[in-house]
Short mmCIF file of C-alpha atoms in Angstrom, two decimals:
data_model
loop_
_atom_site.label_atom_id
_atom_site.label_comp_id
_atom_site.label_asym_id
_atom_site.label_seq_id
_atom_site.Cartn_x
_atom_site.Cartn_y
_atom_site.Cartn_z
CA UNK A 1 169.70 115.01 158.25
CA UNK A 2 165.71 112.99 158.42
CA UNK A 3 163.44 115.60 159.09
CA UNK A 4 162.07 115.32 162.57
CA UNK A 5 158.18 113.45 162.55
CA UNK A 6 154.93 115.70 162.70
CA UNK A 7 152.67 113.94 164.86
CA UNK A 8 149.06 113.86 162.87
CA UNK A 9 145.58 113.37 163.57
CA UNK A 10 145.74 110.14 162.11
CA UNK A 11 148.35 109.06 164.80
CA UNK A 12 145.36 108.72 167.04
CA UNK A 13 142.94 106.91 164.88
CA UNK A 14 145.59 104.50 164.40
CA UNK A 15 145.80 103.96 168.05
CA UNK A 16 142.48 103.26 168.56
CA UNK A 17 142.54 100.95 165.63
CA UNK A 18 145.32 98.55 166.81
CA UNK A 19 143.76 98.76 170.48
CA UNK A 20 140.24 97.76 169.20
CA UNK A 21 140.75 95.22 165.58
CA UNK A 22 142.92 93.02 164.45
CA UNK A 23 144.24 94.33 161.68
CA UNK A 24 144.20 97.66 160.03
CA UNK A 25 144.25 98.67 156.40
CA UNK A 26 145.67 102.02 155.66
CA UNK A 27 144.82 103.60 152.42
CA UNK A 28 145.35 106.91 150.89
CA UNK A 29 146.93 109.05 148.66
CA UNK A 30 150.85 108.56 147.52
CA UNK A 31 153.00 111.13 149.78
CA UNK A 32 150.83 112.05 152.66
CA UNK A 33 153.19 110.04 155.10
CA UNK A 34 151.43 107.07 155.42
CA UNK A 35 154.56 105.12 155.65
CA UNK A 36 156.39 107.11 157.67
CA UNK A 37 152.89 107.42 160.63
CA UNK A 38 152.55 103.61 160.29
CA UNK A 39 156.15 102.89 161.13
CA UNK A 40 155.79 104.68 164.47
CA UNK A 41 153.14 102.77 165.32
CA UNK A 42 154.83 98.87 164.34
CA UNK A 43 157.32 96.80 165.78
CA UNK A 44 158.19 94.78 163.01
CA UNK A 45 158.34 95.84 159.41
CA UNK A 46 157.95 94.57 155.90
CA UNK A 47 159.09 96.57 153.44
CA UNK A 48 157.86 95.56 149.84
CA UNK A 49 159.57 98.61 148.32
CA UNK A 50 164.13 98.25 147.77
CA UNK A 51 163.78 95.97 144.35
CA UNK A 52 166.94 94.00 145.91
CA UNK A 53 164.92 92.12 147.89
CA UNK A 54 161.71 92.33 147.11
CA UNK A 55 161.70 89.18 145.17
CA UNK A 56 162.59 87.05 148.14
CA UNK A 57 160.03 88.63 150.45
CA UNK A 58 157.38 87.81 147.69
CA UNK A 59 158.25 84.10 147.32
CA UNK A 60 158.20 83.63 151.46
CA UNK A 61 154.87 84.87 151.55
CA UNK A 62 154.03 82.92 148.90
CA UNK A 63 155.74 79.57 150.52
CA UNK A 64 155.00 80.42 154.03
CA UNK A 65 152.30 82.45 154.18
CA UNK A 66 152.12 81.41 158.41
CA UNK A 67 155.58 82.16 158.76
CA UNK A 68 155.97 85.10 156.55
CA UNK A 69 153.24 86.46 158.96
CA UNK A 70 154.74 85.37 162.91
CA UNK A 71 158.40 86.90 161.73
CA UNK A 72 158.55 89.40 164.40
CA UNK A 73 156.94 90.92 167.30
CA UNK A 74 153.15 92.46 166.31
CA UNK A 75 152.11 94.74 165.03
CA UNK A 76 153.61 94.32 162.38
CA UNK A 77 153.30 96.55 159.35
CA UNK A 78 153.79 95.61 155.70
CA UNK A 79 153.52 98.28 153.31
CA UNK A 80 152.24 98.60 150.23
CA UNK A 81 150.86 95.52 150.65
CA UNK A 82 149.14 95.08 147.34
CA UNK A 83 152.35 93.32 146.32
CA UNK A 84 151.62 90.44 147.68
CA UNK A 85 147.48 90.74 147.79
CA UNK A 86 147.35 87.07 148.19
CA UNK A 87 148.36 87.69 151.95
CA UNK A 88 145.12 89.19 152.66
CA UNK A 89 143.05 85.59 153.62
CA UNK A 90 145.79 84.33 155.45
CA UNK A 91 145.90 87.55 157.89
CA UNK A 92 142.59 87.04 158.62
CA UNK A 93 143.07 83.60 159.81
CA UNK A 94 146.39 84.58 161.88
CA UNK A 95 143.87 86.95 163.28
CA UNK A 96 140.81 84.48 163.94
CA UNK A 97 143.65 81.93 164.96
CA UNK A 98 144.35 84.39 168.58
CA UNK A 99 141.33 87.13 168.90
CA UNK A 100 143.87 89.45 169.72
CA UNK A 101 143.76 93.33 168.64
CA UNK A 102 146.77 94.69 167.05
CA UNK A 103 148.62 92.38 165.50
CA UNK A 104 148.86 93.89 161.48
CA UNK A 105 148.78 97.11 160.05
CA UNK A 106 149.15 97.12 156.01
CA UNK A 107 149.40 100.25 153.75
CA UNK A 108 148.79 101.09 150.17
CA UNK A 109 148.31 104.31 147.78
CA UNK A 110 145.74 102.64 145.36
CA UNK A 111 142.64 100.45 146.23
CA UNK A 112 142.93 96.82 145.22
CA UNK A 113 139.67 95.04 144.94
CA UNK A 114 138.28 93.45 147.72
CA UNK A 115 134.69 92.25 148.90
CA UNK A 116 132.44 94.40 150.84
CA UNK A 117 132.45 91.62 154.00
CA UNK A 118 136.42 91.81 153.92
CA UNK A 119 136.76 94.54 156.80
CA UNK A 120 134.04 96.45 158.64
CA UNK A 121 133.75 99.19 157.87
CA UNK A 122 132.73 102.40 154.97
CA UNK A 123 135.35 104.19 154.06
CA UNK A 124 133.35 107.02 153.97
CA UNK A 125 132.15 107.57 157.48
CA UNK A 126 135.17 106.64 159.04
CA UNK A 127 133.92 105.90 162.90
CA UNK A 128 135.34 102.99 165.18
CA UNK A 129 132.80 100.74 164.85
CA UNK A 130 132.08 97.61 164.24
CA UNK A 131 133.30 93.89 165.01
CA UNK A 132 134.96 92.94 161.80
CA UNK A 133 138.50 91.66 161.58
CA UNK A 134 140.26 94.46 159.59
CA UNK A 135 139.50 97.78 159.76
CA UNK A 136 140.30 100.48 156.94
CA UNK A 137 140.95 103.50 157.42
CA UNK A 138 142.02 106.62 155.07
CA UNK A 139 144.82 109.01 155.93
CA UNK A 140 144.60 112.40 153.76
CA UNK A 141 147.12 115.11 153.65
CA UNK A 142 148.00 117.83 156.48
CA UNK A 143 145.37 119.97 157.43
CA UNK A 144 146.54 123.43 158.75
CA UNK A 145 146.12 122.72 162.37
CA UNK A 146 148.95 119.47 161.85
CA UNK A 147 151.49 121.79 159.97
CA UNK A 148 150.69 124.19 162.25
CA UNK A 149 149.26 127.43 160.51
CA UNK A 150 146.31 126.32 162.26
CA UNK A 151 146.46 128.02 166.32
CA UNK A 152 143.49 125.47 166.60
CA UNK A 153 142.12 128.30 168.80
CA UNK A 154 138.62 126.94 167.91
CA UNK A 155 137.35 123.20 168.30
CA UNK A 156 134.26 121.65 166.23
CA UNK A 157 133.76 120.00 169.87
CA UNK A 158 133.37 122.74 171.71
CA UNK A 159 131.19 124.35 168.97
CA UNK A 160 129.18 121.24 169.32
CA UNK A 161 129.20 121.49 173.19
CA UNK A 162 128.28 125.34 172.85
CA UNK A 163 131.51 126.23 174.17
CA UNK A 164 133.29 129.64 172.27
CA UNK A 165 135.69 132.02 173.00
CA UNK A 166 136.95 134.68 170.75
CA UNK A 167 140.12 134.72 169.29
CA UNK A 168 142.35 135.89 166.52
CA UNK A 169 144.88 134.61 163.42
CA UNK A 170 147.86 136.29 162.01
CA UNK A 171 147.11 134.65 158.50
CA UNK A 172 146.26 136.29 155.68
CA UNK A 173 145.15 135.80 152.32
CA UNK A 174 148.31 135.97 150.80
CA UNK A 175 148.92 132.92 153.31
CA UNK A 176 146.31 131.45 152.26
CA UNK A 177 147.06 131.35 148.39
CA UNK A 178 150.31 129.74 149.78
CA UNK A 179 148.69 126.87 151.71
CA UNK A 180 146.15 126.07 148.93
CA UNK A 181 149.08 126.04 146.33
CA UNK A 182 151.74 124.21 148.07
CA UNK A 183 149.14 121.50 149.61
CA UNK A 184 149.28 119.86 152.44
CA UNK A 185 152.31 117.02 151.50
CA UNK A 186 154.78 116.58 154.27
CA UNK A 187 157.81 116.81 152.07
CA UNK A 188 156.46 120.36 151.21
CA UNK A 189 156.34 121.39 155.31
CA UNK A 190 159.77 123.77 156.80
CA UNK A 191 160.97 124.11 152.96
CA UNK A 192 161.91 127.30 150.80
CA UNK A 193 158.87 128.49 149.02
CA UNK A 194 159.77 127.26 145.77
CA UNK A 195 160.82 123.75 146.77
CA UNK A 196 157.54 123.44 149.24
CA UNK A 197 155.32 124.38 145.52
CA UNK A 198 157.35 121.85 143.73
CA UNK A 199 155.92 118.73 145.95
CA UNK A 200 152.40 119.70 144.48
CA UNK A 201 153.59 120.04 140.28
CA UNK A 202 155.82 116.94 140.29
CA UNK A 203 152.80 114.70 142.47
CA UNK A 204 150.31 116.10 139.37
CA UNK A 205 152.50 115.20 136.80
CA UNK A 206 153.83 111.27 138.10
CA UNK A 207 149.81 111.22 138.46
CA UNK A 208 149.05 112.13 134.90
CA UNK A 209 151.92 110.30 133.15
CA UNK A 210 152.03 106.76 135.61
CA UNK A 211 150.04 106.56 138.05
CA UNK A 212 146.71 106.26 136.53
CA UNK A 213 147.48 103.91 133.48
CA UNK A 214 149.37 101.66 136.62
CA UNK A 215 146.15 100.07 137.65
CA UNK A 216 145.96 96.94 135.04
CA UNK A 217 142.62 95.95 135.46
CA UNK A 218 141.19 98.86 134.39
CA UNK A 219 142.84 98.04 130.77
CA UNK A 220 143.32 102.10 130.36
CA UNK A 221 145.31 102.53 126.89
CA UNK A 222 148.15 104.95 128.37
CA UNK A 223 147.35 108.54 126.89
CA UNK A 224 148.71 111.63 128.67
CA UNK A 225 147.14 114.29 126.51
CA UNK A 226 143.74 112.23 127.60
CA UNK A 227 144.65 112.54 131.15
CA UNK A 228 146.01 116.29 131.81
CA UNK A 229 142.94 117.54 130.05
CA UNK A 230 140.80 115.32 132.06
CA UNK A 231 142.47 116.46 135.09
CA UNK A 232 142.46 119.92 133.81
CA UNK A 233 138.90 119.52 133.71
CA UNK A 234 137.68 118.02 136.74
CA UNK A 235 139.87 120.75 138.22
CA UNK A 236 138.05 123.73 136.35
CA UNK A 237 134.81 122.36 138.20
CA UNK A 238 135.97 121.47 141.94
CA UNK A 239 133.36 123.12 144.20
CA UNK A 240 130.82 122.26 142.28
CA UNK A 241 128.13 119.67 141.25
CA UNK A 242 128.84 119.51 137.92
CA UNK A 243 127.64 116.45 136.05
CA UNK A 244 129.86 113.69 134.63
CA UNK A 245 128.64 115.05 130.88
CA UNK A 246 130.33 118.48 131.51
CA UNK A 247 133.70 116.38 131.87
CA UNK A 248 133.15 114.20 129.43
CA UNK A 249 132.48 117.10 126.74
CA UNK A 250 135.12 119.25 127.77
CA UNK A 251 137.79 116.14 126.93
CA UNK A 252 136.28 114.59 124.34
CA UNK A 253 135.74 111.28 125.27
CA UNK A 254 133.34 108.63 125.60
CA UNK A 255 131.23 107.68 128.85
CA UNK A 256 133.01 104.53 129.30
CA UNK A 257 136.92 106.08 128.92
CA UNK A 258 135.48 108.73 131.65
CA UNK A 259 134.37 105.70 134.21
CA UNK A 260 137.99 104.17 133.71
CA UNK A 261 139.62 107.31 134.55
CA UNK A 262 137.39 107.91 137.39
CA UNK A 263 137.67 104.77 138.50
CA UNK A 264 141.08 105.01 138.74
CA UNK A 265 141.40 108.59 140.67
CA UNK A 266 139.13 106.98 143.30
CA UNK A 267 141.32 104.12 143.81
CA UNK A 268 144.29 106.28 143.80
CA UNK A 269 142.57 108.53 146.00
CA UNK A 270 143.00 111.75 144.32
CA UNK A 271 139.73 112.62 144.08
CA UNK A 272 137.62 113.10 147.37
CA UNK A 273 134.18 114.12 146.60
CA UNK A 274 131.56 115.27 149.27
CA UNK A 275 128.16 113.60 149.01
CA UNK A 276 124.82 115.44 149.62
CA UNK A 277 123.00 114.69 152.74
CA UNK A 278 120.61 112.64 153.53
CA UNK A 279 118.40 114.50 156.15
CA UNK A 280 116.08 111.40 156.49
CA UNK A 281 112.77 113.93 156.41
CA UNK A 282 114.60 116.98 158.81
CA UNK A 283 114.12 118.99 155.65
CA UNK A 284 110.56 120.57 154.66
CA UNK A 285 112.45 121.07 151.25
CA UNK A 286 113.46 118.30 148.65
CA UNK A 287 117.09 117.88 148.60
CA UNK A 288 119.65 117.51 145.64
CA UNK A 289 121.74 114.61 145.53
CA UNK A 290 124.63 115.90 143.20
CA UNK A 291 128.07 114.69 144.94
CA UNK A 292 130.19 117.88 145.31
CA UNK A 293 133.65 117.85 143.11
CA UNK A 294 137.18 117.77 145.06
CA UNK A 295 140.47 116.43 144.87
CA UNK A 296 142.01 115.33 148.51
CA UNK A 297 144.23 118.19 148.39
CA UNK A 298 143.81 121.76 146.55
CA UNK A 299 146.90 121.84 145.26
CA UNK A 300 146.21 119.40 142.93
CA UNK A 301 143.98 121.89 140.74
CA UNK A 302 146.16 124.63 141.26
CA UNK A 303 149.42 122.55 139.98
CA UNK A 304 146.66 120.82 137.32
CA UNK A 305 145.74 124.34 135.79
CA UNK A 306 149.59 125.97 136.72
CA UNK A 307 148.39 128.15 139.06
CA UNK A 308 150.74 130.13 141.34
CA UNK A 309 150.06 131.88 144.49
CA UNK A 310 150.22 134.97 142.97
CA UNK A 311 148.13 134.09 140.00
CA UNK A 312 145.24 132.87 141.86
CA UNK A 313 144.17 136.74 142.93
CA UNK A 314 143.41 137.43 139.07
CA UNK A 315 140.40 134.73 139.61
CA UNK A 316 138.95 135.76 143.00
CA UNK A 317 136.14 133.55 141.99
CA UNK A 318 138.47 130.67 141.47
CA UNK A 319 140.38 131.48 144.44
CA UNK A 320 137.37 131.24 146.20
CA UNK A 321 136.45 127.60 144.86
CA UNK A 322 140.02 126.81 145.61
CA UNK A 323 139.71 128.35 149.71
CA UNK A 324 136.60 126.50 150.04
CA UNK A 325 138.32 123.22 148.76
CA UNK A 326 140.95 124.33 151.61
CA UNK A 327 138.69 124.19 154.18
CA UNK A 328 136.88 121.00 153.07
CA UNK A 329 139.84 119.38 153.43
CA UNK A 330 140.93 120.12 157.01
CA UNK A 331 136.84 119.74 158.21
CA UNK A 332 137.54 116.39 156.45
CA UNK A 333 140.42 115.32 158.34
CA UNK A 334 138.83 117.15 161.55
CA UNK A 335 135.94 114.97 161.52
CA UNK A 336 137.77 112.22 161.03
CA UNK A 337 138.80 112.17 164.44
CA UNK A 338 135.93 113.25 166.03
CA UNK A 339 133.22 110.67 164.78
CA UNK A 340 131.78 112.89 162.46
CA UNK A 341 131.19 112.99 158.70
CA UNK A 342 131.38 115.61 156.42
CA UNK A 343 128.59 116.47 153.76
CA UNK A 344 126.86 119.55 151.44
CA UNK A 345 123.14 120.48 151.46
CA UNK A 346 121.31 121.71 148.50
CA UNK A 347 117.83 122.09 148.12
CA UNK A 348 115.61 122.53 145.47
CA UNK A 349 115.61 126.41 145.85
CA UNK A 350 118.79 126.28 144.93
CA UNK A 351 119.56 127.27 149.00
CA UNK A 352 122.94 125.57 149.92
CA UNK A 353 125.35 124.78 152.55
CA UNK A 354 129.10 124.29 152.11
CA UNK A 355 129.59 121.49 154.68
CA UNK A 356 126.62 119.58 157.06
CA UNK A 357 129.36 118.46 159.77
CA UNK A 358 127.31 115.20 161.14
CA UNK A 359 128.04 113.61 164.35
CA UNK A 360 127.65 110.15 165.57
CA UNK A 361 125.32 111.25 168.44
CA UNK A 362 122.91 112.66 165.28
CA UNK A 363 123.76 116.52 166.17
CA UNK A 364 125.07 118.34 163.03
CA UNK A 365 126.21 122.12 162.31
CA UNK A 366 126.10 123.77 158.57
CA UNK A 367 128.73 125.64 157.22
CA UNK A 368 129.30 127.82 154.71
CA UNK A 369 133.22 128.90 153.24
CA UNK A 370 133.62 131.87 152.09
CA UNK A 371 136.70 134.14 150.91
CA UNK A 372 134.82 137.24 150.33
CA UNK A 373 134.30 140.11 152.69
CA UNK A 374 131.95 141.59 155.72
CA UNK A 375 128.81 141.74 153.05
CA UNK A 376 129.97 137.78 152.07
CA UNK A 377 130.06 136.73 155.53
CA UNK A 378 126.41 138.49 156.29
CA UNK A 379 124.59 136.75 153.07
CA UNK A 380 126.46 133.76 154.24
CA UNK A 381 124.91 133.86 157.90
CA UNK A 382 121.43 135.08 156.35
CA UNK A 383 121.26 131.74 154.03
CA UNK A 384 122.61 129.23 156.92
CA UNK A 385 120.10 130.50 158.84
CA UNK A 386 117.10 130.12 156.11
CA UNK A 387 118.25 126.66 155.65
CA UNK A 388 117.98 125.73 159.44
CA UNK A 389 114.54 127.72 159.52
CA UNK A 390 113.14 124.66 156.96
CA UNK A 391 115.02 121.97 158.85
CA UNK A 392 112.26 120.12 161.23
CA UNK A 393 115.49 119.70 163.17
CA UNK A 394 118.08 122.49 164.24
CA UNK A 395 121.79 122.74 163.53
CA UNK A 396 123.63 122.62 166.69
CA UNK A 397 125.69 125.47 165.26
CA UNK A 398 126.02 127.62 162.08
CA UNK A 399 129.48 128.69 161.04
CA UNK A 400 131.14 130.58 158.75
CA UNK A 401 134.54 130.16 157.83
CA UNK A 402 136.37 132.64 156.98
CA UNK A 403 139.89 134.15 155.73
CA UNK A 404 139.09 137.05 158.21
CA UNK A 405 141.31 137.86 161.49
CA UNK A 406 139.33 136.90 163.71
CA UNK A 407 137.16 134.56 165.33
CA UNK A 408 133.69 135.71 167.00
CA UNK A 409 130.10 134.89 167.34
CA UNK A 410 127.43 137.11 165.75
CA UNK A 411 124.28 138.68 167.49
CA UNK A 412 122.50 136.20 165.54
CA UNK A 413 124.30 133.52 166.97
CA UNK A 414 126.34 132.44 163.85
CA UNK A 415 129.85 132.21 164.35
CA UNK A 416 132.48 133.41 161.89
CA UNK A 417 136.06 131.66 162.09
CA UNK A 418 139.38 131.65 160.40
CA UNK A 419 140.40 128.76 158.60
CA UNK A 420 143.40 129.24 160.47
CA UNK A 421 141.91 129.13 164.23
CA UNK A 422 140.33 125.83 163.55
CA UNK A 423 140.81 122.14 165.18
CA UNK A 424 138.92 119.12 166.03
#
């Protein structure tokens, strides 16, 4: 019996995207369901994957690229698409050819090399914008609120809009060591605990023993021990701003082995680093630029350094790196429906924000995660509110997320939040 769809956040971006481009270009990380979301969404469908006919769908493209491309009623969606990269310059003359919206939606797990000018726009910011012919767009994993340990009792809208009521979650931190370990992969979702972990180990170990030395171009001389301790490494240091040497040191490699493998994690999308903000003079302070280290899902540190649940409470530190990592990546997906971008702040008193949630109107709120208790949550508040004391312009909100029951708003006016009550 299929397993009945999850609707996701994405479903809407994608909706937007066919209604306002031409084309869209789906990328993101093997097994977070971007196959099975851009199905719903098609009416005709390529599939480059069953080997038996692969072969023949390869040589049509290649012998009728026009055809190949008007076989069915549009959108139509052709999946991992890289397969046939050539196709890419004839879509965007089918597209030119009508001016209509919605006619192609392509997938892929790994980034294949394209010019800046090919679609509109940064991957990065992720906001519908622009008049390109192609838009890309990058799906992640579930956040809590899509596999529903979320009650989404909270929105980062009505934050914004000053809206609040208090509320409450059942989770706990035993939940919580869960969520971070078994990821948010949709094969994990309604499974017995130990087959909803697995998803997590056997995605970290097809990553460390194919999936990285698969990229050609990159000429990487296939070495497992080189890329589990690499990994290992980067894994050891997510939550931080650690710099490329500390990597580099710990596996005992050159400079130019560590850009390969980097390289190749961003193109697979694995990693998913936060970048430091820009405050464009809002900050009386000078700002460090350090990107902050995270993969696109937690459990890929906690399967990378064969951590359990129950293991992760004899590191509370590391657990909290790991919760923090968590939350990242549900603001990330959040904001990714809401016109906003995520970044950190750190200044050069060594004052720092988790998250700088930026929205497209210029508003922002600063968060900070923490795992810890009551006297966390109060130094938390205290340096959130330092930080917006130097800023020559104010946070729409602080907030503090938390692990805690419930969801409230200080006398200071900073609000403290479960993970768990959180949605767009």
């Amino acid at each position: 019996m299929k397993n009945e769809y999850i609707p996701r956040l994405f479903d809407e971006i994608l909706d937007f995207s066919l209604e306002s481009k031409g084309a869209i270009l789906v990328v993101g990380p093997k097994w977070c369901g971007k196959t099975t979301t851009c199905r719903r969404h098609a009416k005709t469908i390529v599939d480059l994957m069953p080997l038996n006919t692969r072969k023949e769908i390869i040589e049509l493209a290649k012998i009728s690229p026009e055809y190949f491309l008007n076989q069915g009623e549009k959108p139509i969606f052709i999946d991992e698409w890289q397969m046939i990269s050539f196709i890419w310059d004839y879509i965007k003359v089918e597209v030119d050819k009508t001016g209509e919206f919605g006619q192609y939606i392509l997938s892929g797990s790994v980034t294949y090399k394209l010019g800046k000018s090919d679609y509109d726009e940064d991957i990065t910011k992720e906001q519908h914008t622009g008049n390109g012919r192609i838009t890309k767009k990058l799906m992640r994993t579930m956040s809590l609120f899509e596999s529903g340990e979320s009650n989404g009792s909270v929105s980062l809208i009505d934050l914004k809009e000053g809206n609040f009521k208090p509320s409450s979650s059942n989770k706990t931190i035993f939940d919580y060591a869960f969520y971070i370990c078994r990821g948010g992969w949709p094969l994990s979702l309604n499974k017995s605990e130990k087959v909803a972990l697995q998803q997590a180990k056997d995605y970290f170990t097809i990553l460390y023993q194919d999936d990285i030395f698969s990229l050609k171009d990159l000429d990487l001389k296939k070495n497992e021990l080189v890329s589990v301790k690499l990994l290992r490494s980067y894994a050891r240091n997510i939550g931080t701003q650690c710099p490329d040497s500390t990597i580099i040191n710990d596996v005992n490699i050159d400079s130019r082995t560590f850009e390969k493998y980097f390289s190749a994690l961003q193109r697979l999308f694995v990693i998913d680093e936060v970048v430091a903000w820009n405050t464009n003079l809002r900050s009386k302070t000078a700002i460090r630029t350090k990107n902050t280290r995270y993969f696109v899902d937690p459990s890929i540190a906690s399967a990378a350094l064969g951590q359990s649940p129950q293991s992760l409470f004899k590191n509370m530190n590391y657990f909290g790196f790991l919760f923090e990592s968590l939350a990242i990546r549900d603001l990330k997906i959040y904001a990714s429906v809401i016109d906003a971008s995520i970044y950190h702040y750190k200044d050069s008193l060594e004052r720092e924000a988790d998250a700088v949630i930026l929205f497209n109107d210029g508003s922002f709120g600063l968060v900070e995660i923490k795992l810890g208790n009551d006297d966390d949550i109060d130094l938390a508040a205290t340096n959130l509110k330092k930080i917006n004391n130097d800023l020559i312009e104010k946070a729409t909100f602080l907030l503090v997320i938390s692990k805690n029951q419930y969801a409230y708003k200080r006398e200071d006016g900073v609000y403290v939040v479960p993970l768990a009550c959180l949605k767009p």
